[in-house]
XYZ file of C-alpha atoms in Angstrom:
370
model
C -4.978 38.447 -3.032
C -5.282 34.820 -4.221
C -3.086 32.287 -2.467
C -0.322 30.573 -4.404
C -0.959 26.815 -4.700
C 1.522 24.701 -2.745
C 3.523 22.873 -5.453
C 3.603 19.102 -5.687
C 6.748 17.107 -5.008
C 7.070 16.441 -8.744
C 6.859 20.173 -9.497
C 9.585 21.020 -6.997
C 11.811 18.192 -8.208
C 11.428 19.079 -11.893
C 12.094 22.777 -11.172
C 15.250 21.800 -9.290
C 16.303 19.514 -12.113
C 15.883 22.307 -14.660
C 17.833 24.809 -12.538
C 20.633 22.394 -11.607
C 19.864 22.677 -7.881
C 22.088 20.599 -5.586
C 21.683 19.615 -1.886
C 24.153 22.265 -0.669
C 23.013 24.996 -3.095
C 19.222 25.243 -2.885
C 17.431 28.331 -4.189
C 14.062 27.382 -2.666
C 12.891 26.904 0.919
C 11.552 23.402 0.417
C 12.818 20.172 1.937
C 12.000 17.155 -0.247
C 12.053 13.657 1.226
C 11.628 10.174 -0.147
C 9.668 7.748 2.060
C 10.517 4.215 0.908
C 8.524 1.141 1.872
C 10.239 -2.217 2.200
C 8.293 -5.443 2.630
C 10.994 -8.045 2.111
C 11.324 -9.083 -1.528
C 8.297 -6.913 -2.349
C 10.700 -4.004 -1.825
C 11.905 -4.638 -5.379
C 8.950 -2.483 -6.511
C 10.107 0.605 -4.597
C 13.701 -0.222 -5.591
C 12.562 0.006 -9.225
C 11.178 3.459 -8.478
C 14.584 4.497 -7.174
C 16.225 3.146 -10.335
C 14.003 5.436 -12.407
C 14.668 8.464 -10.179
C 18.417 7.900 -10.464
C 18.410 7.315 -14.218
C 16.312 10.440 -14.737
C 18.980 12.457 -12.913
C 16.778 13.305 -9.921
C 19.046 12.142 -7.062
C 20.500 15.593 -6.444
C 16.996 17.084 -6.156
C 16.303 15.153 -2.926
C 17.094 16.529 0.564
C 16.635 13.436 2.731
C 15.694 9.776 2.400
C 13.747 7.696 4.922
C 13.488 3.948 4.427
C 11.966 0.990 6.211
C 13.577 -2.459 6.075
C 14.571 -3.298 2.484
C 13.595 0.277 1.631
C 16.399 1.583 3.844
C 18.996 -0.631 2.167
C 17.772 0.484 -1.263
C 17.927 4.060 0.018
C 21.574 3.593 0.986
C 22.444 2.637 -2.586
C 20.358 5.576 -3.849
C 22.132 8.320 -1.876
C 25.443 6.898 -3.128
C 24.298 6.948 -6.757
C 24.461 3.155 -7.044
C 20.775 2.321 -7.258
C 21.093 0.048 -10.284
C 23.702 -2.092 -8.512
C 21.577 -2.212 -5.364
C 18.448 -3.264 -7.249
C 20.302 -6.272 -8.667
C 20.445 -7.736 -5.159
C 16.721 -8.532 -5.256
C 16.994 -11.136 -7.988
C 20.532 -12.366 -7.258
C 21.916 -12.430 -3.705
C 18.580 -11.898 -1.923
C 17.001 -14.455 -4.212
C 19.165 -17.403 -3.181
C 21.477 -18.952 -0.603
C 23.358 -18.117 1.527
C 21.032 -15.177 2.301
C 17.741 -17.079 2.188
C 17.438 -20.676 3.356
C 14.139 -21.704 4.928
C 15.544 -25.090 5.966
C 17.638 -23.348 8.618
C 14.453 -22.715 10.596
C 14.192 -26.465 11.210
C 17.528 -26.216 13.016
C 16.295 -23.158 14.930
C 18.607 -20.902 12.960
C 17.801 -17.674 11.120
C 16.372 -18.206 7.638
C 17.686 -14.757 6.602
C 21.403 -14.024 6.936
C 21.542 -10.241 7.292
C 25.277 -10.279 8.064
C 25.894 -11.799 4.646
C 23.470 -9.397 2.935
C 24.863 -6.191 4.431
C 28.518 -6.975 5.113
C 29.263 -9.064 2.036
C 26.688 -8.899 -0.774
C 25.987 -5.162 -0.497
C 29.656 -4.293 -0.187
C 30.415 -6.454 -3.235
C 27.821 -4.389 -5.141
C 29.692 -1.216 -4.219
C 27.968 0.033 -1.061
C 30.375 2.148 1.025
C 29.164 2.596 4.605
C 31.505 5.524 5.253
C 30.248 7.303 2.126
C 26.622 6.748 3.175
C 27.355 8.279 6.581
C 29.031 11.370 5.080
C 26.612 11.829 2.175
C 25.047 15.304 1.736
C 21.681 13.543 1.384
C 21.067 12.100 4.875
C 19.547 8.645 5.139
C 17.251 7.600 7.976
C 16.033 4.091 8.777
C 13.043 3.129 10.900
C 13.408 0.492 13.620
C 11.246 -1.263 16.196
C 12.753 -1.526 19.701
C 12.351 -4.835 21.493
C 11.898 -2.979 24.784
C 8.440 -1.355 24.808
C 9.809 1.489 26.962
C 12.414 2.458 24.359
C 10.972 5.429 22.388
C 13.463 5.205 19.487
C 11.715 4.639 16.166
C 14.381 5.723 13.670
C 18.100 6.351 13.310
C 20.171 8.619 11.130
C 22.271 6.092 9.219
C 25.542 7.676 10.205
C 28.602 7.329 12.414
C 31.186 4.635 11.945
C 30.982 2.072 9.154
C 30.129 -0.566 11.772
C 27.234 1.532 13.122
C 25.839 2.147 9.617
C 25.912 -1.596 8.941
C 24.235 -2.390 12.263
C 21.369 0.051 11.549
C 20.786 -1.414 8.073
C 20.591 -4.874 9.631
C 18.283 -3.748 12.434
C 15.716 -2.084 10.172
C 15.390 -5.317 8.134
C 15.469 -7.796 11.024
C 12.177 -9.653 10.604
C 10.998 -11.359 13.812
C 12.096 -15.007 14.038
C 13.114 -15.198 10.345
C 16.191 -13.002 10.881
C 17.133 -14.556 14.217
C 18.075 -12.519 17.257
C 17.387 -8.766 17.365
C 20.185 -6.520 16.141
C 22.033 -4.204 18.520
C 22.426 -0.486 17.820
C 23.988 1.809 20.420
C 23.541 -0.873 23.065
C 19.824 -1.564 22.527
C 18.017 -4.350 20.647
C 15.895 -3.644 17.559
C 13.803 -5.482 14.977
C 12.312 -4.623 11.577
C 11.083 -1.040 11.325
C 7.966 -2.203 9.513
C 6.468 -3.490 12.763
C 5.708 0.149 13.589
C 5.807 1.994 10.264
C 5.826 0.136 6.963
C 5.728 3.335 4.915
C 7.809 5.929 6.805
C 5.767 8.999 5.830
C 5.214 10.098 9.417
C 8.935 9.902 10.169
C 9.748 11.953 7.054
C 7.308 14.635 8.211
C 8.731 14.596 11.739
C 12.194 15.180 10.259
C 11.018 18.461 8.779
C 10.220 17.584 5.157
C 7.914 20.015 3.358
C 7.372 17.599 0.455
C 7.275 13.824 0.835
C 7.340 11.598 -2.233
C 6.073 8.219 -1.070
C 7.536 5.171 -2.812
C 5.344 2.206 -1.794
C 5.948 -1.429 -2.644
C 2.219 -2.157 -3.089
C -0.893 -0.116 -3.859
C -1.814 2.398 -1.141
C -5.594 2.220 -0.952
C -8.010 4.011 1.330
C -10.798 1.506 0.724
C -9.061 -1.859 0.649
C -8.071 -3.809 3.735
C -4.783 -5.677 3.713
C -4.908 -9.387 4.438
C -5.226 -10.235 8.115
C -3.545 -13.125 9.841
C -5.326 -16.420 9.348
C -6.452 -18.580 12.251
C -3.568 -20.991 11.570
C -1.051 -18.133 11.599
C -2.414 -16.811 14.861
C -2.127 -20.159 16.631
C 1.284 -21.019 15.138
C 3.282 -17.896 14.259
C 2.331 -15.604 17.158
C 3.348 -18.090 19.920
C 6.712 -18.612 18.201
C 7.323 -14.858 18.037
C 6.375 -14.556 21.702
C 8.763 -17.362 22.669
C 11.700 -16.120 20.562
C 11.243 -12.409 21.347
C 8.590 -11.294 23.843
C 4.866 -10.638 24.276
C 5.213 -7.021 23.121
C 6.702 -8.022 19.746
C 4.127 -10.806 19.364
C 1.364 -8.230 19.839
C 2.928 -5.950 17.208
C 3.011 -8.852 14.735
C -0.596 -9.819 15.488
C -1.805 -6.237 14.990
C 0.329 -5.526 11.911
C -2.270 -6.196 9.159
C -4.917 -3.987 10.777
C -2.379 -1.267 11.583
C -1.002 -1.305 8.021
C -4.496 -1.017 6.547
C -5.299 1.890 8.848
C -2.061 3.685 7.983
C -2.675 3.201 4.245
C -6.107 4.781 4.682
C -4.614 7.674 6.685
C -1.839 8.302 4.152
C -4.168 8.275 1.161
C -6.674 10.560 2.918
C -3.976 13.071 3.901
C -2.361 12.972 0.433
C -5.722 13.637 -1.225
C -6.597 16.488 1.132
C -9.512 14.644 2.738
C -7.852 14.652 6.157
C -5.365 16.780 8.050
C -2.641 15.280 10.266
C -3.132 16.535 13.810
C -1.256 16.172 17.066
C 1.992 14.645 15.844
C 2.347 17.385 13.194
C 1.729 20.290 15.601
C 4.160 23.145 15.043
C 5.714 21.609 11.916
C 3.438 23.074 9.261
C 1.567 20.895 6.808
C 3.799 18.975 4.384
C 2.722 17.913 0.910
C 2.386 14.137 0.563
C 2.529 12.684 -2.970
C 2.081 8.924 -3.371
C 3.471 7.139 -6.424
C 0.722 4.791 -7.547
C 1.624 1.106 -7.895
C -0.484 -0.217 -10.785
C -2.805 -3.110 -10.046
C -1.285 -4.808 -13.103
C 1.981 -5.425 -11.234
C 2.107 -8.933 -9.827
C 3.490 -8.321 -6.360
C 6.243 -10.620 -5.039
C 5.824 -12.360 -1.712
C 7.955 -11.339 1.263
C 10.296 -14.297 0.601
C 9.759 -14.502 -3.169
C 12.249 -16.603 -5.181
C 10.777 -16.419 -8.697
C 13.311 -14.335 -10.615
C 11.123 -13.317 -13.617
C 8.443 -12.058 -11.232
C 11.017 -9.997 -9.310
C 12.443 -8.445 -12.478
C 8.960 -7.628 -13.797
C 8.065 -5.995 -10.465
C 11.239 -3.905 -10.567
C 10.433 -2.692 -14.093
C 6.853 -1.999 -13.003
C 8.110 0.212 -10.175
C 10.361 2.138 -12.576
C 7.484 2.712 -14.991
C 5.321 3.964 -12.099
C 7.811 6.805 -11.578
C 7.782 7.634 -15.301
C 3.985 7.895 -15.150
C 4.025 9.905 -11.899
C 6.237 12.586 -13.446
C 4.026 12.812 -16.503
C 6.581 11.293 -18.860
C 4.280 8.583 -20.181
C 2.561 8.458 -23.539
C 3.624 7.471 -27.053
C 6.970 9.293 -26.786
C 7.710 8.282 -23.198
C 11.216 8.210 -21.799
C 12.084 4.545 -21.402
C 13.816 3.465 -18.191
C 15.894 0.336 -18.616
C 17.422 -2.022 -16.092
C 20.790 -2.573 -17.740
C 21.852 -5.893 -16.282
C 22.891 -9.134 -17.961
C 20.596 -11.530 -16.137
C 22.488 -14.612 -17.261
C 25.618 -13.279 -15.548
C 24.460 -11.904 -12.197
C 28.033 -11.605 -10.879
C 29.187 -9.379 -13.736
C 29.969 -5.790 -12.662
C 27.100 -3.409 -13.334
C 28.200 -0.168 -14.943
C 26.750 3.130 -13.786
C 24.044 4.357 -16.119
C 24.886 7.625 -17.877
C 21.850 9.738 -17.031
C 22.851 13.016 -18.691
C 20.869 12.428 -21.887
C 17.757 11.358 -19.990
C 18.065 14.383 -17.715
C 18.136 16.717 -20.709
C 15.016 15.044 -22.108
C 13.160 15.451 -18.822
C 14.148 19.121 -18.553
C 12.989 19.733 -22.122
C 9.648 18.020 -21.428
C 9.288 20.166 -18.287
C 9.876 23.370 -20.239
C 7.277 22.333 -22.792
C 4.726 21.516 -20.082
C 5.311 24.839 -18.319
C 5.003 26.714 -21.615
C 1.710 25.020 -22.383
């Protein structure tokens, strides 16, 4: 008897969309996760992907969300259904003071004000920490403990509003740039990207059968990411060691090579050229599907401040989702970022996704019929 092919994440999501499946009323045995990469301001690319997923009506088709750094904050807006509002942060509040001020480093102060970002700017955009904690779609955030003996690598973003806020700050706490480590449950943590920039392993460990990977840059199996220059090694690493400790300095020094290796591993596993062993023992073999970031997207820097570049990258991420779900072509569904850029403080209205959802369902029926 021939085996039934294991469906892709897109297939499962589109089937759920067509049937009206909700998190508490599933008719299949799958568990679909989003794995969202951050990368500072580069996270606007994966945030654009979330905008498209939300506007296509796909939010309710997801079972859990795992984010790293800026990806976790974007994920918090996503589970609440406020992705458009959250994406605005990248070219407004995150783009300018008081969040980002490099001159503060000269005074030995944090260049990034995460308290302002999470407690003020995100709340002003509608993020409700209590609602995130109680959401039927659980959110997880990766972290990097300062103590090398602490095995914690991720948290469920739940509990009190104060705890939710502290986790969102911890996962995005870049060494040195964000100041002192952030405290969660009595222990100190830094940016989750030091250990896992794309949290695909964490999503698998949490029991996902299908993992849709939302990267903020191309995931390539044959292209090495930039390594630290000689100047960076003799200037940045000693500062990290002095401000934090030798363990964190080593993580920073090894980050480019580790990220390149993980990108190779992810692409190989997603394409069926490798099988995850050891850490996946007893969990079955999940399906990994990577949304491709086109080479045509000009990627923002980690501390990018050029607004047109950020907006273009956000739109590029949204279009990548449209292409991934096979909605491209001459009659493609257009995904718009409905924001008045000249008035960044104006309230952003929720996008009415019902019409788009109907179009996607109709396209799915046509594809299945063909």
